[in-house]
């Protein structure tokens, strides 16, 4: 019998109130979030600019959960050394962000983090096949990357299932993460299609009872 991973919830800090970031981090950690998802955007790979190494360095001292870095930047190999650091459990780069993403994936693993690769909605998951041996996590974008608060793209469900099939074909324990529009309703759908790491921004940070929200995502 195949062993199924338990569902992990990664709270996306993009949805936090940055005037009280430390407080918001404590709130989602206490609520039971397993990872803190950290979206780095450069204004080129995606049409938005978020935050980078400076903010990560300043929260490192207060976080108790692994940071899950999501690099939405061009040529990410240049910046792995800034983000694959103590306190960071995983770093994900985009397949579309460099002609060859392998050096970035190798650098992430060499720094002791899980190496993730993400595909935008229009990119098929089959592009990952040639270098799946370098991958510990596949991140399926369920919105166009760049902004929080968008609606879940239901037509990504088949891609989640394809990613799960590819992951399982290796015989290794590869995470399937989903990012964008995850709430209590869409969580059930993505889990049924094989996702085991659920990124949640607006749903979790806007919740009146974040612990209940985390439980609903995992239920
Ligand atoms: C979007 C980011 C997401 C975003 C998700 O490009 O990668 O992590 O914060 O936000 P919600 O959960 O609000 O869709
Ligand atoms: Zn993200």
XYZ file of C-alpha atoms and ligand atoms in Angstrom:
234
model
C 0.000 0.000 0.000
C 1.374 3.386 -0.982
C 2.052 5.733 1.938
C 0.251 9.072 1.596
C 1.881 12.263 2.870
C -0.080 14.209 5.418
C -1.305 17.585 4.225
C 0.941 20.542 5.042
C -0.267 24.149 5.071
C 2.134 26.883 3.956
C 0.937 30.358 5.027
C 1.732 32.892 2.286
C 3.222 36.000 3.919
C 2.278 38.084 0.876
C -1.164 38.360 2.511
C 0.203 39.529 5.878
C -0.134 43.059 7.225
C 3.443 44.309 6.880
C 2.916 47.019 9.492
C 2.745 44.143 11.990
C 4.571 41.315 10.249
C 5.968 39.721 13.419
C 2.522 39.591 14.989
C 0.955 38.082 11.859
C 3.693 35.430 11.642
C 3.063 34.452 15.269
C -0.650 34.271 14.564
C -0.393 31.820 11.642
C 2.298 29.757 13.360
C 0.058 29.425 16.426
C -2.851 28.532 14.173
C -0.949 25.446 13.040
C 0.562 26.462 9.700
C 3.414 24.053 8.938
C 5.504 26.294 6.682
C 5.787 30.034 5.985
C 5.566 30.632 2.238
C 7.786 33.519 1.121
C 7.054 34.997 -2.336
C 9.980 36.825 -3.910
C 9.023 38.831 -7.039
C 11.329 40.920 -9.193
C 8.917 42.913 -11.353
C 10.303 41.213 -14.479
C 9.444 37.534 -14.241
C 6.085 38.636 -12.820
C 4.464 42.091 -13.031
C 4.853 42.857 -9.319
C 7.656 43.489 -6.808
C 7.413 42.023 -3.317
C 10.287 41.542 -0.852
C 13.719 39.944 -0.787
C 16.646 39.007 1.422
C 16.434 41.991 3.793
C 12.970 41.059 5.042
C 13.908 37.369 5.296
C 16.954 38.250 7.384
C 14.858 40.286 9.788
C 12.188 37.605 10.375
C 14.703 34.741 10.719
C 15.065 35.442 14.419
C 11.374 35.126 15.267
C 10.164 32.285 13.053
C 9.711 28.776 14.430
C 8.466 27.052 11.241
C 10.445 26.282 8.073
C 10.352 28.990 5.401
C 9.184 27.876 1.946
C 10.776 30.332 -0.490
C 9.035 30.814 -3.868
C 11.310 32.677 -6.270
C 9.393 34.437 -9.030
C 12.511 36.044 -10.477
C 14.520 35.756 -13.687
C 17.725 33.680 -13.617
C 17.238 32.558 -9.986
C 20.623 30.779 -9.778
C 22.092 34.236 -9.043
C 20.201 34.450 -5.749
C 20.122 30.916 -4.300
C 22.851 31.789 -1.805
C 20.663 34.571 -0.386
C 17.618 32.378 0.136
C 18.832 28.804 0.789
C 19.882 29.720 4.321
C 19.293 28.620 7.912
C 15.575 28.571 8.741
C 14.621 27.923 5.100
C 13.367 24.402 4.398
C 12.666 24.660 0.675
C 13.404 26.940 -2.252
C 11.300 26.774 -5.416
C 12.321 28.201 -8.781
C 10.258 28.521 -11.945
C 10.874 26.309 -14.954
C 10.246 29.356 -17.173
C 12.742 31.629 -15.389
C 15.970 30.394 -17.039
C 16.922 28.430 -20.167
C 18.236 25.657 -17.897
C 16.992 25.497 -14.330
C 19.235 22.576 -13.320
C 22.115 24.651 -11.860
C 19.666 26.460 -9.567
C 18.119 23.181 -8.381
C 21.575 21.717 -7.699
C 22.602 24.798 -5.720
C 19.448 24.592 -3.578
C 20.143 20.971 -2.672
C 23.823 21.660 -2.068
C 22.744 24.260 0.504
C 20.691 21.607 2.320
C 17.185 22.712 1.280
C 14.462 20.886 -0.613
C 14.605 21.850 -4.289
C 11.275 22.831 -5.810
C 10.323 23.605 -9.385
C 7.191 25.518 -10.317
C 5.219 25.721 -13.524
C 2.948 28.587 -14.544
C -0.624 27.725 -15.616
C 0.268 27.548 -19.336
C 3.350 25.316 -18.861
C 2.704 21.549 -18.911
C 4.167 19.541 -16.054
C 5.904 17.226 -18.556
C 8.691 19.841 -18.896
C 9.936 18.703 -15.469
C 10.394 15.065 -16.535
C 13.958 15.388 -17.920
C 15.308 16.665 -14.585
C 12.898 15.105 -12.081
C 15.903 13.484 -10.345
C 16.908 16.987 -9.138
C 13.451 17.822 -7.792
C 12.021 17.331 -4.265
C 8.811 19.309 -4.818
C 6.673 20.337 -7.805
C 4.690 23.557 -7.328
C 1.646 23.812 -9.549
C 0.478 27.434 -9.872
C -3.308 27.533 -9.675
C -3.371 31.265 -10.584
C -1.080 33.361 -12.806
C 1.826 34.179 -10.454
C 2.295 37.739 -9.260
C -0.604 38.609 -6.994
C -2.516 37.238 -4.033
C -6.292 37.104 -3.817
C -7.005 35.670 -7.302
C -9.524 32.937 -8.095
C -8.463 29.296 -8.291
C -8.161 27.931 -11.856
C -10.174 24.706 -11.854
C -8.592 23.580 -15.113
C -5.296 23.074 -13.210
C -6.703 19.997 -11.432
C -5.625 17.602 -14.197
C -2.125 19.067 -14.038
C -1.979 18.418 -10.287
C -2.894 14.782 -10.976
C -0.223 14.588 -13.711
C 2.365 16.012 -11.297
C 1.384 13.449 -8.664
C 1.706 10.634 -11.227
C 5.146 11.895 -12.312
C 6.266 12.225 -8.678
C 5.077 8.730 -7.760
C 6.700 7.193 -10.846
C 10.097 8.040 -9.338
C 9.487 5.985 -6.197
C 10.756 8.947 -4.175
C 8.738 11.100 -1.813
C 8.216 14.244 -3.918
C 5.846 16.914 -2.588
C 3.124 18.332 -4.826
C 2.440 21.906 -3.749
C -0.356 24.158 -5.011
C -0.408 27.953 -4.856
C -3.204 30.415 -5.628
C -6.843 30.662 -4.626
C -6.679 27.930 -1.997
C -9.563 27.955 0.510
C -11.633 25.324 2.315
C -13.512 24.465 -0.923
C -10.598 24.309 -3.360
C -8.435 22.493 -0.762
C -10.642 19.421 -0.999
C -10.306 19.402 -4.805
C -6.515 19.739 -4.900
C -6.007 17.084 -2.223
C -8.244 14.676 -4.127
C -5.970 15.210 -7.150
C -2.765 14.484 -5.220
C -1.532 17.774 -3.714
C -0.004 17.489 -0.235
C 1.320 21.047 0.379
C -1.308 23.804 0.268
C -0.192 27.441 0.069
C -2.778 29.791 1.500
C -2.596 33.582 1.612
C -5.802 35.624 1.709
C -7.983 32.795 3.015
C -5.754 32.186 6.033
C -4.750 35.763 6.872
C -8.294 37.109 6.544
C -9.798 34.324 8.648
C -11.353 35.406 11.964
C -10.254 32.062 13.410
C -7.011 31.071 11.634
C -6.700 27.798 13.588
C -10.115 26.741 12.301
C -9.054 27.783 8.773
C -5.903 25.627 8.974
C -7.989 22.673 10.224
C -10.429 23.089 7.343
C -7.569 23.136 4.820
C -6.195 19.915 6.305
C -9.511 18.123 6.920
C 1.033 34.415 -6.121
C 1.787 33.894 -4.945
C 0.958 33.244 -3.892
C -0.067 34.130 -3.242
C -1.255 33.266 -2.944
O 1.882 34.650 -7.172
O 2.758 32.939 -5.370
O 1.751 32.586 -2.911
O 0.345 34.749 -2.057
O -2.268 34.060 -2.472
P -3.773 33.564 -2.321
O -3.775 32.380 -1.375
O -4.441 34.776 -1.768
O -4.259 33.185 -3.692
Zn 3.775 31.648 -3.907
